[in-house]
mmCIF file of C-alpha atoms and ligand atoms in Angstrom:
data_model
loop_
_atom_site.group_PDB
_atom_site.id
_atom_site.type_symbol
_atom_site.label_atom_id
_atom_site.label_comp_id
_atom_site.label_asym_id
_atom_site.label_seq_id
_atom_site.Cartn_x
_atom_site.Cartn_y
_atom_site.Cartn_z
ATOM 1 C CA MET A 77 -0.385 -5.547 -24.966
ATOM 2 C CA PHE A 78 -2.312 -4.369 -21.929
ATOM 3 C CA THR A 79 -5.632 -2.571 -22.308
ATOM 4 C CA PRO A 80 -5.000 1.089 -21.367
ATOM 5 C CA LEU A 81 -6.422 2.305 -18.050
ATOM 6 C CA THR A 82 -7.275 5.678 -19.578
ATOM 7 C CA GLY A 83 -10.395 7.091 -17.972
ATOM 8 C CA ARG A 84 -10.559 4.495 -15.182
ATOM 9 C CA THR A 85 -10.948 5.929 -11.687
ATOM 10 C CA VAL A 86 -8.350 4.950 -9.117
ATOM 11 C CA LEU A 87 -8.611 5.752 -5.410
ATOM 12 C CA VAL A 88 -5.296 5.582 -3.530
ATOM 13 C CA THR A 89 -5.424 5.743 0.269
ATOM 14 C CA GLY A 90 -2.216 7.195 1.691
ATOM 15 C CA GLY A 91 -1.657 8.595 -1.801
ATOM 16 C CA THR A 92 -0.407 11.932 -0.500
ATOM 17 C CA LYS A 93 3.109 10.751 0.386
ATOM 18 C CA GLY A 94 5.665 7.961 -0.039
ATOM 19 C CA ILE A 95 4.653 4.723 -1.769
ATOM 20 C CA GLY A 96 1.019 5.783 -2.194
ATOM 21 C CA LYS A 97 2.061 8.967 -3.979
ATOM 22 C CA GLY A 98 4.278 6.837 -6.231
ATOM 23 C CA ILE A 99 1.356 4.510 -7.006
ATOM 24 C CA ALA A 100 -0.894 7.518 -7.689
ATOM 25 C CA GLY A 101 1.717 9.006 -10.052
ATOM 26 C CA VAL A 102 2.025 5.775 -12.045
ATOM 27 C CA PHE A 103 -1.773 5.559 -12.516
ATOM 28 C CA ALA A 104 -2.032 9.286 -13.341
ATOM 29 C CA ARG A 105 0.633 8.916 -16.034
ATOM 30 C CA ALA A 106 -1.313 5.898 -17.375
ATOM 31 C CA GLY A 107 -4.253 8.251 -17.992
ATOM 32 C CA ALA A 108 -6.442 7.292 -15.024
ATOM 33 C CA ASN A 109 -8.527 9.690 -12.929
ATOM 34 C CA VAL A 110 -6.753 9.563 -9.580
ATOM 35 C CA VAL A 111 -8.040 10.429 -6.107
ATOM 36 C CA VAL A 112 -5.519 10.552 -3.256
ATOM 37 C CA VAL A 113 -6.557 10.201 0.382
ATOM 38 C CA GLY A 114 -4.772 11.214 3.586
ATOM 39 C CA ARG A 115 -5.469 13.054 6.840
ATOM 40 C CA ASP A 116 -3.175 16.068 6.446
ATOM 41 C CA ARG A 117 -5.053 18.503 4.199
ATOM 42 C CA GLU A 118 -2.110 20.740 3.315
ATOM 43 C CA ARG A 119 0.015 17.757 2.228
ATOM 44 C CA GLY A 120 -2.961 16.204 0.413
ATOM 45 C CA GLU A 121 -3.770 19.304 -1.592
ATOM 46 C CA ALA A 122 -0.107 19.814 -2.515
ATOM 47 C CA ALA A 123 0.247 16.181 -3.652
ATOM 48 C CA ALA A 124 -2.980 16.345 -5.667
ATOM 49 C CA ALA A 125 -1.850 19.531 -7.412
ATOM 50 C CA GLU A 126 1.528 17.984 -8.257
ATOM 51 C CA LEU A 127 -0.026 14.755 -9.596
ATOM 52 C CA GLY A 128 -3.019 16.287 -11.379
ATOM 53 C CA ALA A 129 -5.212 14.255 -9.015
ATOM 54 C CA ALA A 130 -8.135 15.019 -6.711
ATOM 55 C CA TYR A 131 -7.778 14.931 -2.923
ATOM 56 C CA VAL A 132 -10.175 13.715 -0.238
ATOM 57 C CA ALA A 133 -9.288 14.252 3.436
ATOM 58 C CA ALA A 134 -10.128 11.081 5.356
ATOM 59 C CA ASP A 135 -8.911 8.865 8.179
ATOM 60 C CA VAL A 136 -9.247 5.294 6.929
ATOM 61 C CA GLY A 137 -9.639 4.064 10.496
ATOM 62 C CA ARG A 138 -13.100 5.678 10.590
ATOM 63 C CA ALA A 139 -16.015 4.061 8.742
ATOM 64 C CA GLU A 140 -17.786 7.367 8.014
ATOM 65 C CA ASP A 141 -14.600 8.803 6.479
ATOM 66 C CA CYS A 142 -14.245 5.748 4.222
ATOM 67 C CA GLU A 143 -17.890 6.036 3.119
ATOM 68 C CA ARG A 144 -17.350 9.724 2.319
ATOM 69 C CA MET A 145 -14.107 9.039 0.421
ATOM 70 C CA ALA A 146 -15.939 6.515 -1.793
ATOM 71 C CA ALA A 147 -18.983 8.785 -2.222
ATOM 72 C CA GLU A 148 -16.904 11.863 -3.156
ATOM 73 C CA THR A 149 -14.944 9.814 -5.706
ATOM 74 C CA VAL A 150 -18.166 8.524 -7.300
ATOM 75 C CA GLU A 151 -19.635 12.044 -7.297
ATOM 76 C CA ARG A 152 -16.554 13.493 -8.960
ATOM 77 C CA PHE A 153 -15.681 10.782 -11.496
ATOM 78 C CA GLY A 154 -18.806 8.592 -11.715
ATOM 79 C CA GLY A 155 -17.405 5.441 -10.097
ATOM 80 C CA VAL A 156 -14.444 3.587 -8.642
ATOM 81 C CA ASP A 157 -12.614 1.071 -10.838
ATOM 82 C CA VAL A 158 -9.533 0.501 -8.694
ATOM 83 C CA LEU A 159 -8.887 0.872 -4.971
ATOM 84 C CA CYS A 160 -5.275 0.882 -3.806
ATOM 85 C CA ALA A 161 -5.603 0.411 -0.036
ATOM 86 C CA ASN A 162 -2.139 1.612 0.838
ATOM 87 C CA ALA A 163 -2.456 3.910 3.892
ATOM 88 C CA GLY A 164 -0.278 2.615 6.695
ATOM 89 C CA VAL A 165 1.768 3.668 9.704
ATOM 90 C CA PHE A 166 4.931 2.087 11.145
ATOM 91 C CA PRO A 167 5.867 3.511 14.548
ATOM 92 C CA ASP A 168 8.436 1.317 16.304
ATOM 93 C CA ALA A 169 8.227 -0.074 19.837
ATOM 94 C CA ARG A 170 9.807 -3.072 21.533
ATOM 95 C CA LEU A 171 7.232 -5.458 22.956
ATOM 96 C CA GLU A 172 8.190 -4.694 26.570
ATOM 97 C CA ASP A 173 7.593 -0.955 25.981
ATOM 98 C CA MET A 174 4.486 -1.288 23.806
ATOM 99 C CA SER A 175 1.238 0.097 25.250
ATOM 100 C CA GLU A 176 -2.285 -1.090 24.525
ATOM 101 C CA ALA A 177 -2.838 2.282 22.823
ATOM 102 C CA ASP A 178 0.169 1.646 20.514
ATOM 103 C CA ILE A 179 -1.350 -1.676 19.435
ATOM 104 C CA ASP A 180 -4.834 -0.211 18.932
ATOM 105 C CA ALA A 181 -3.473 2.725 16.904
ATOM 106 C CA ILE A 182 -1.473 0.638 14.446
ATOM 107 C CA PHE A 183 -4.282 -1.886 13.953
ATOM 108 C CA ALA A 184 -6.792 0.981 13.477
ATOM 109 C CA THR A 185 -5.016 2.272 10.368
ATOM 110 C CA ASN A 186 -3.286 -0.783 8.935
ATOM 111 C CA VAL A 187 -5.929 -3.478 9.449
ATOM 112 C CA LYS A 188 -9.259 -1.831 10.236
ATOM 113 C CA GLY A 189 -8.433 0.960 7.755
ATOM 114 C CA THR A 190 -7.728 -1.570 4.985
ATOM 115 C CA MET A 191 -10.960 -3.449 5.647
ATOM 116 C CA LEU A 192 -13.128 -0.320 5.947
ATOM 117 C CA SER A 193 -11.675 1.153 2.737
ATOM 118 C CA VAL A 194 -12.445 -2.012 0.786
ATOM 119 C CA LYS A 195 -15.926 -2.328 2.297
ATOM 120 C CA ALA A 196 -16.820 1.299 1.487
ATOM 121 C CA CYS A 197 -15.761 0.943 -2.166
ATOM 122 C CA LEU A 198 -17.459 -2.420 -2.788
ATOM 123 C CA PRO A 199 -20.719 -1.137 -4.378
ATOM 124 C CA ALA A 200 -18.841 1.143 -6.799
ATOM 125 C CA LEU A 201 -16.223 -1.519 -7.596
ATOM 126 C CA GLU A 202 -18.981 -4.032 -8.363
ATOM 127 C CA ARG A 203 -20.837 -1.527 -10.582
ATOM 128 C CA SER A 204 -17.644 -0.975 -12.614
ATOM 129 C CA GLY A 205 -17.826 -4.586 -13.828
ATOM 130 C CA HIS A 206 -14.033 -5.025 -13.451
ATOM 131 C CA GLY A 207 -13.281 -3.887 -9.895
ATOM 132 C CA ARG A 208 -9.711 -4.165 -8.705
ATOM 133 C CA VAL A 209 -8.337 -3.896 -5.161
ATOM 134 C CA VAL A 210 -4.590 -3.753 -4.519
ATOM 135 C CA LEU A 211 -3.396 -3.785 -0.911
ATOM 136 C CA THR A 212 0.027 -2.572 0.200
ATOM 137 C CA SER A 213 1.264 -5.156 2.685
ATOM 138 C CA SER A 214 4.993 -5.694 3.383
ATOM 139 C CA ILE A 215 7.640 -8.386 3.594
ATOM 140 C CA THR A 216 7.827 -7.434 7.320
ATOM 141 C CA GLY A 217 5.394 -9.718 9.104
ATOM 142 C CA PRO A 218 4.317 -12.129 6.363
ATOM 143 C CA VAL A 219 7.925 -13.158 5.511
ATOM 144 C CA THR A 220 10.482 -11.420 7.748
ATOM 145 C CA GLY A 221 10.794 -9.834 11.188
ATOM 146 C CA TYR A 222 12.511 -6.712 12.503
ATOM 147 C CA PRO A 223 12.947 -5.810 16.201
ATOM 148 C CA GLY A 224 10.603 -2.976 17.172
ATOM 149 C CA TRP A 225 8.019 -3.889 14.601
ATOM 150 C CA SER A 226 6.187 -6.886 16.074
ATOM 151 C CA HIS A 227 2.877 -4.975 16.088
ATOM 152 C CA TYR A 228 3.536 -3.617 12.597
ATOM 153 C CA GLY A 229 4.435 -7.096 11.303
ATOM 154 C CA ALA A 230 1.229 -8.459 12.832
ATOM 155 C CA THR A 231 -0.824 -5.849 10.935
ATOM 156 C CA LYS A 232 0.880 -6.543 7.600
ATOM 157 C CA ALA A 233 0.291 -10.305 8.004
ATOM 158 C CA ALA A 234 -3.318 -9.613 9.051
ATOM 159 C CA GLN A 235 -3.907 -7.804 5.749
ATOM 160 C CA LEU A 236 -3.059 -11.041 3.929
ATOM 161 C CA GLY A 237 -5.427 -13.067 6.114
ATOM 162 C CA PHE A 238 -8.166 -10.621 5.177
ATOM 163 C CA LEU A 239 -7.159 -10.771 1.504
ATOM 164 C CA ARG A 240 -7.627 -14.528 1.119
ATOM 165 C CA THR A 241 -11.222 -14.683 2.345
ATOM 166 C CA ALA A 242 -12.148 -11.341 0.751
ATOM 167 C CA ALA A 243 -10.917 -12.720 -2.609
ATOM 168 C CA ILE A 244 -13.430 -15.572 -2.408
ATOM 169 C CA GLU A 245 -16.306 -13.273 -1.397
ATOM 170 C CA LEU A 246 -15.474 -10.621 -4.030
ATOM 171 C CA ALA A 247 -15.029 -13.096 -6.898
ATOM 172 C CA ALA A 248 -18.815 -13.330 -7.184
ATOM 173 C CA LYS A 249 -18.929 -9.557 -7.690
ATOM 174 C CA GLY A 250 -16.326 -9.598 -10.481
ATOM 175 C CA ILE A 251 -13.765 -7.905 -8.216
ATOM 176 C CA THR A 252 -10.178 -9.099 -7.766
ATOM 177 C CA ILE A 253 -8.112 -8.336 -4.667
ATOM 178 C CA ASN A 254 -4.347 -8.840 -4.469
ATOM 179 C CA ALA A 255 -1.445 -7.454 -2.463
ATOM 180 C CA VAL A 256 1.955 -6.001 -3.185
ATOM 181 C CA MET A 257 4.596 -6.761 -0.546
ATOM 182 C CA PRO A 258 7.325 -4.098 -0.709
ATOM 183 C CA GLY A 259 10.805 -4.563 0.690
ATOM 184 C CA ASN A 260 12.762 -1.444 1.624
ATOM 185 C CA ILE A 261 11.520 1.413 -0.503
ATOM 186 C CA GLU A 262 13.048 4.860 -0.882
ATOM 187 C CA THR A 263 10.595 7.220 0.878
ATOM 188 C CA GLU A 264 10.715 10.284 3.115
ATOM 189 C CA GLY A 265 9.988 7.960 6.086
ATOM 190 C CA LEU A 266 13.006 5.805 5.288
ATOM 191 C CA ASP A 267 15.245 8.873 4.987
ATOM 192 C CA GLU A 268 14.434 9.690 8.618
ATOM 193 C CA LEU A 269 16.114 6.418 9.706
ATOM 194 C CA GLY A 270 19.516 7.890 8.660
ATOM 195 C CA PRO A 271 22.391 7.112 6.245
ATOM 196 C CA GLU A 272 23.826 4.207 8.294
ATOM 197 C CA TYR A 273 20.472 2.348 8.235
ATOM 198 C CA ARG A 274 20.289 2.936 4.497
ATOM 199 C CA ARG A 275 23.854 1.718 3.819
ATOM 200 C CA LYS A 276 23.304 -1.480 5.829
ATOM 201 C CA MET A 277 19.934 -2.090 4.186
ATOM 202 C CA GLU A 278 21.383 -1.707 0.685
ATOM 203 C CA SER A 279 24.150 -4.184 1.517
ATOM 204 C CA SER A 280 21.571 -6.792 2.633
ATOM 205 C CA ILE A 281 19.670 -6.702 -0.681
ATOM 206 C CA PRO A 282 20.964 -8.852 -3.592
ATOM 207 C CA GLN A 283 20.323 -5.982 -6.043
ATOM 208 C CA ARG A 284 22.279 -3.684 -3.613
ATOM 209 C CA LYS A 285 19.752 -0.874 -3.903
ATOM 210 C CA LEU A 286 16.508 0.221 -2.310
ATOM 211 C CA GLY A 287 13.286 0.058 -4.297
ATOM 212 C CA THR A 288 11.554 3.120 -5.685
ATOM 213 C CA VAL A 289 7.934 4.073 -5.107
ATOM 214 C CA GLU A 290 7.406 3.528 -8.841
ATOM 215 C CA ASP A 291 8.547 -0.107 -8.484
ATOM 216 C CA ILE A 292 5.505 -0.613 -6.249
ATOM 217 C CA GLY A 293 3.311 1.509 -8.526
ATOM 218 C CA TYR A 294 4.052 -0.654 -11.574
ATOM 219 C CA ALA A 295 3.184 -3.864 -9.666
ATOM 220 C CA ALA A 296 -0.117 -2.261 -8.610
ATOM 221 C CA LEU A 297 -0.725 -1.083 -12.185
ATOM 222 C CA PHE A 298 -0.276 -4.627 -13.516
ATOM 223 C CA LEU A 299 -2.718 -6.048 -10.947
ATOM 224 C CA ALA A 300 -5.249 -3.383 -11.978
ATOM 225 C CA THR A 301 -5.219 -4.275 -15.683
ATOM 226 C CA ASP A 302 -7.960 -6.196 -17.462
ATOM 227 C CA GLU A 303 -5.316 -8.767 -18.374
ATOM 228 C CA ALA A 304 -4.668 -9.547 -14.668
ATOM 229 C CA GLY A 305 -8.361 -10.333 -14.193
ATOM 230 C CA TYR A 306 -7.848 -14.042 -13.442
ATOM 231 C CA ILE A 307 -5.398 -13.305 -10.589
ATOM 232 C CA THR A 308 -7.016 -12.928 -7.173
ATOM 233 C CA GLY A 309 -6.072 -13.514 -3.542
ATOM 234 C CA GLN A 310 -2.365 -13.420 -4.462
ATOM 235 C CA THR A 311 0.743 -11.501 -3.429
ATOM 236 C CA ILE A 312 3.730 -10.076 -5.294
ATOM 237 C CA VAL A 313 6.964 -9.455 -3.368
ATOM 238 C CA VAL A 314 8.791 -6.388 -4.775
ATOM 239 C CA ASP A 315 12.086 -6.286 -2.874
ATOM 240 C CA GLY A 316 15.160 -6.625 -5.153
ATOM 241 C CA GLY A 317 15.613 -10.161 -3.820
ATOM 242 C CA GLN A 318 15.817 -9.079 -0.161
ATOM 243 C CA VAL A 319 14.017 -12.133 1.275
ATOM 244 C CA LEU A 320 16.114 -14.655 -0.684
ATOM 245 C CA PRO A 321 19.541 -14.976 1.036
ATOM 246 C CA GLU A 322 19.420 -17.703 3.688
ATOM 247 C CA SER A 323 22.307 -16.052 5.583
ATOM 248 C CA MET A 324 24.810 -13.173 5.371
ATOM 249 C CA MET A 325 27.193 -15.767 3.823
ATOM 250 C CA ALA A 326 24.875 -16.105 0.828
ATOM 251 C CA LEU A 327 25.309 -12.388 0.176
ATOM 252 C CA GLU A 328 29.075 -12.516 0.719
ATOM 253 C CA ALA A 329 29.298 -15.422 -1.751
ATOM 254 C CA GLN A 330 27.450 -13.330 -4.336
HETATM 255 P P1 NAP B 585 4.455 7.247 4.437
HETATM 256 O O1 NAP B 585 5.455 7.865 3.535
HETATM 257 O O2 NAP B 585 4.499 7.562 5.893
HETATM 258 O O3 NAP B 585 2.991 7.609 3.866
HETATM 259 C C1 NAP B 585 1.860 7.117 4.512
HETATM 260 C C2 NAP B 585 0.633 7.666 3.816
HETATM 261 O O4 NAP B 585 -0.534 7.127 4.462
HETATM 262 C C3 NAP B 585 0.513 9.179 3.914
HETATM 263 O O5 NAP B 585 -0.141 9.652 2.761
HETATM 264 C C4 NAP B 585 -0.374 9.359 5.130
HETATM 265 O O6 NAP B 585 -1.025 10.630 5.100
HETATM 266 C C5 NAP B 585 -1.350 8.198 4.940
HETATM 267 N N1 NAP B 585 -2.017 7.757 6.167
HETATM 268 C C6 NAP B 585 -1.454 7.275 7.307
HETATM 269 N N2 NAP B 585 -2.401 6.967 8.200
HETATM 270 C C7 NAP B 585 -3.601 7.261 7.621
HETATM 271 C C8 NAP B 585 -4.952 7.168 8.033
HETATM 272 N N3 NAP B 585 -5.287 6.704 9.249
HETATM 273 N N4 NAP B 585 -5.914 7.537 7.166
HETATM 274 C C9 NAP B 585 -5.618 7.999 5.924
HETATM 275 N N5 NAP B 585 -4.354 8.121 5.490
HETATM 276 C C10 NAP B 585 -3.362 7.754 6.322
HETATM 277 O O7 NAP B 585 4.486 5.644 4.348
HETATM 278 P P2 NAP B 585 5.063 4.680 3.204
HETATM 279 O O8 NAP B 585 6.432 4.281 3.579
HETATM 280 O O9 NAP B 585 4.799 5.239 1.861
HETATM 281 O O10 NAP B 585 4.111 3.408 3.445
HETATM 282 C C11 NAP B 585 2.921 3.219 2.701
HETATM 283 C C12 NAP B 585 2.508 1.775 2.826
HETATM 284 O O11 NAP B 585 3.565 0.943 2.380
HETATM 285 C C13 NAP B 585 2.185 1.349 4.251
HETATM 286 O O12 NAP B 585 1.064 0.507 4.244
HETATM 287 C C14 NAP B 585 3.436 0.601 4.678
HETATM 288 O O13 NAP B 585 3.146 -0.375 5.644
HETATM 289 C C15 NAP B 585 3.868 -0.019 3.369
HETATM 290 N N6 NAP B 585 5.293 -0.359 3.277
HETATM 291 C C16 NAP B 585 6.260 0.609 3.238
HETATM 292 C C17 NAP B 585 7.611 0.224 3.080
HETATM 293 C C18 NAP B 585 8.725 1.231 2.927
HETATM 294 O O14 NAP B 585 9.881 0.834 2.750
HETATM 295 N N7 NAP B 585 8.472 2.514 2.961
HETATM 296 C C19 NAP B 585 7.951 -1.133 3.025
HETATM 297 C C20 NAP B 585 6.922 -2.082 3.115
HETATM 298 C C21 NAP B 585 5.601 -1.685 3.213
HETATM 299 P P3 NAP B 585 -1.500 11.390 6.472
HETATM 300 O O15 NAP B 585 -0.423 11.147 7.490
HETATM 301 O O16 NAP B 585 -1.667 12.813 6.054
HETATM 302 O O17 NAP B 585 -2.789 10.736 6.849
#
């Protein structure tokens, strides 16, 4: 049996939409106090109302916003027990068309934003006595590649480089830090890529279906439990087996 997370305070960056909203919903239903963070106020307030969560408007790429997001969470709920550093962007660009600004923008949210969010929450996470950080990385970058996403893949791999040293530093503070690596997850963003993309994606996954935002939420929930307290610096791939086939023939032979 897992110790209930009732009354724990969970801050979810990018919790106003997509995977982050799914993570926030899983924690809210587990009885946690949930704070969702995003830049778009209208979307943030609507998501918070739907989830029974609180909303803080912040851009994780800015240190002062991250400090404020941590401070407002502490002010409202008395602390931070869990940080899900999930906010991320995935614009596509082929390398030959990619500008310096494109590279800076994606690193600002996905890498700098992850690091600043963790740094801002450290004092509160340490005070909790059982601090938990769960990053949302991806299979894209650390395990796989996809044309148009070389900069995105670089940011998702960079998160894992950060994770491994942060885990050693945070161990002394009683904080664990781990990452979930989603495959293709059913979100509004994925819908925009069209039905043909979806059909082909489903056929390349051994389970023949996309993941749900709750699939990622439950992995994050596990990593946030007291019982997962001896796991740190690790990753969990949640992808329906997507990274396993060594060729299309492996799927055809299924
Ligand atoms: P999404 O639906 O586009 O949602 C992104 C969320 O992040 C929104 O709440 C957005 O709100 C917020 N956000 C973006 N930039 C931000 C910033 N600078 N500061 C604060 N909030 C920011 O994306 P998603 O598909 O759920 O992806 C979430 C995470 O999962 C990302 O880290 C992504 O790399 C990862 N992932 C997704 C998939 C997938 O299949 N969808 C697969 C692997 C990994 P605002 O725009 O209002 O700020």
